Short mmCIF file of C-alpha atoms in Angstrom, two decimals:
data_model
loop_
_atom_site.label_atom_id
_atom_site.label_comp_id
_atom_site.label_asym_id
_atom_site.label_seq_id
_atom_site.Cartn_x
_atom_site.Cartn_y
_atom_site.Cartn_z
CA MET A 208 84.24 123.65 73.94
CA THR A 209 82.57 121.25 76.39
CA ARG A 210 79.59 122.93 78.00
CA ILE A 211 76.06 121.90 78.84
CA ILE A 212 74.12 124.39 76.74
CA ASP A 213 70.57 123.36 77.67
CA HIS A 214 69.91 122.25 81.23
CA PRO A 215 66.43 121.35 82.56
CA VAL A 216 66.96 123.35 85.78
CA LEU A 217 69.57 125.98 84.87
CA GLY A 218 68.05 126.86 81.50
CA LYS A 219 69.71 127.60 78.17
CA LEU A 220 73.08 129.25 77.82
CA ASP A 221 71.89 130.97 74.65
CA ASP A 222 69.98 133.36 76.91
CA ARG A 223 73.20 134.60 78.55
CA LYS A 224 75.67 137.20 77.30
CA LYS A 225 79.11 135.98 76.17
CA ILE A 226 81.97 137.61 78.06
CA PRO A 227 85.60 137.76 76.83
CA PHE A 228 88.45 137.21 79.29
CA THR A 229 92.08 136.16 79.04
CA PHE A 230 93.95 133.29 80.65
CA ASP A 231 97.71 133.33 80.32
CA GLY A 232 97.44 135.78 77.43
CA LYS A 233 94.90 133.81 75.40
CA VAL A 234 91.35 135.10 74.90
CA TYR A 235 88.48 132.83 75.95
CA GLU A 236 84.72 133.25 76.23
CA ALA A 237 82.61 132.75 79.32
CA PHE A 238 78.91 133.20 79.82
CA GLU A 239 77.62 135.79 82.30
CA THR A 240 77.35 134.40 85.86
CA GLU A 241 79.88 131.67 85.04
CA THR A 242 82.85 131.15 87.34
CA ILE A 243 86.43 131.27 86.11
CA ALA A 244 86.74 127.54 86.85
CA ALA A 245 83.64 126.63 84.84
CA ALA A 246 84.68 128.81 81.91
CA LEU A 247 88.22 127.42 81.80
CA LEU A 248 87.02 123.84 82.16
CA ALA A 249 84.53 124.36 79.32
CA ASN A 250 87.37 125.71 77.18
CA GLY A 251 89.58 122.68 77.82
CA VAL A 252 91.95 124.23 80.39
CA ARG A 253 92.79 121.78 83.16
CA THR A 254 95.92 123.15 84.85
CA LEU A 255 95.41 126.34 86.84
CA ARG A 256 98.63 126.57 88.81
CA VAL A 257 101.62 124.59 90.00
CA HIS A 258 102.40 123.37 93.50
CA GLU A 259 104.49 125.92 95.39
CA GLU A 260 107.30 123.51 96.28
CA SER A 261 107.21 120.59 93.83
CA GLY A 262 106.03 122.46 90.73
CA THR A 263 103.52 119.71 89.90
CA PRO A 264 100.33 120.76 88.08
CA ARG A 265 97.21 121.63 90.07
CA GLY A 266 93.67 122.16 88.82
CA PHE A 267 90.08 121.64 89.83
CA TYR A 268 89.48 119.52 92.90
CA CYS A 269 86.56 120.30 95.19
CA ASN A 270 85.01 123.10 93.07
CA ILE A 271 83.24 124.53 96.15
CA GLY A 272 85.97 126.73 97.63
CA HIS A 273 87.38 124.48 100.35
CA CYS A 274 90.60 123.04 98.95
CA MET A 275 92.35 126.12 97.46
CA GLU A 276 93.74 124.05 94.54
CA CYS A 277 92.19 126.36 91.94
CA ARG A 278 94.01 129.54 93.00
CA VAL A 279 94.83 131.89 90.12
CA ASN A 280 95.92 135.51 89.71
CA VAL A 281 93.10 137.85 88.67
CA ASN A 282 93.84 141.36 87.45
CA GLY A 283 97.16 141.23 89.30
CA GLN A 284 95.74 139.91 92.58
CA ALA A 285 97.14 136.53 93.69
CA ASN A 286 95.40 133.54 95.27
CA ILE A 287 91.89 134.05 93.92
CA ARG A 288 89.78 130.89 93.95
CA ALA A 289 88.63 130.24 90.38
CA CYS A 290 85.70 128.08 91.52
CA LEU A 291 84.12 130.96 93.49
CA THR A 292 84.96 133.95 91.29
CA VAL A 293 82.57 135.00 88.53
CA VAL A 294 84.14 136.06 85.23
CA LYS A 295 83.92 139.78 84.48
CA GLU A 296 84.33 141.28 81.03
CA ASN A 297 87.99 141.60 79.96
CA MET A 298 89.21 140.04 83.22
CA VAL A 299 92.89 139.08 83.10
CA VAL A 300 93.49 135.66 84.67
CA GLU A 301 96.92 134.11 84.99
CA ARG A 302 98.08 130.69 86.08
CA GLY A 303 99.33 130.54 89.66
CA LYS A 304 103.12 130.54 89.64
CA GLN A 305 105.64 128.53 91.61
CA HIS A 306 107.29 130.84 94.12
CA PRO A 307 110.73 130.37 95.64
CA ASN A 308 110.67 128.75 99.05
CA ILE A 309 112.23 131.50 101.19
CA VAL A 310 112.24 129.46 104.40
CA LYS A 311 114.01 126.55 102.68
CA ARG A 312 116.66 128.92 101.30
CA MET A 313 117.21 130.47 104.74
CA VAL A 314 117.69 127.06 106.35
CA GLU A 315 120.09 125.95 103.60
CA ASN A 316 122.22 129.06 104.18
CA ILE A 317 122.62 128.46 107.92
#
């Protein structure tokens, strides 16, 4: 785990409750008020989804909600930004999946 546990401004993590959540079926721990992105990064997870067309790995980029690279599925809802979403107890997070390109298929069949 790679987390700052004692910060001069943010305080100590020991004062916060540990919260279990799952990512792709594996159980991880976050601290209350921690975002999904921060929790996954602290637990060594770097790839959050794959590019819709190329299938290349995508992860953390801007970490302030502008780029949309950190989209994941949360409790069955797609395209949730991990950098803006706070972990809730027993939250189910899944890697963003590569979806078939419907438009490309339609054009190929013409």
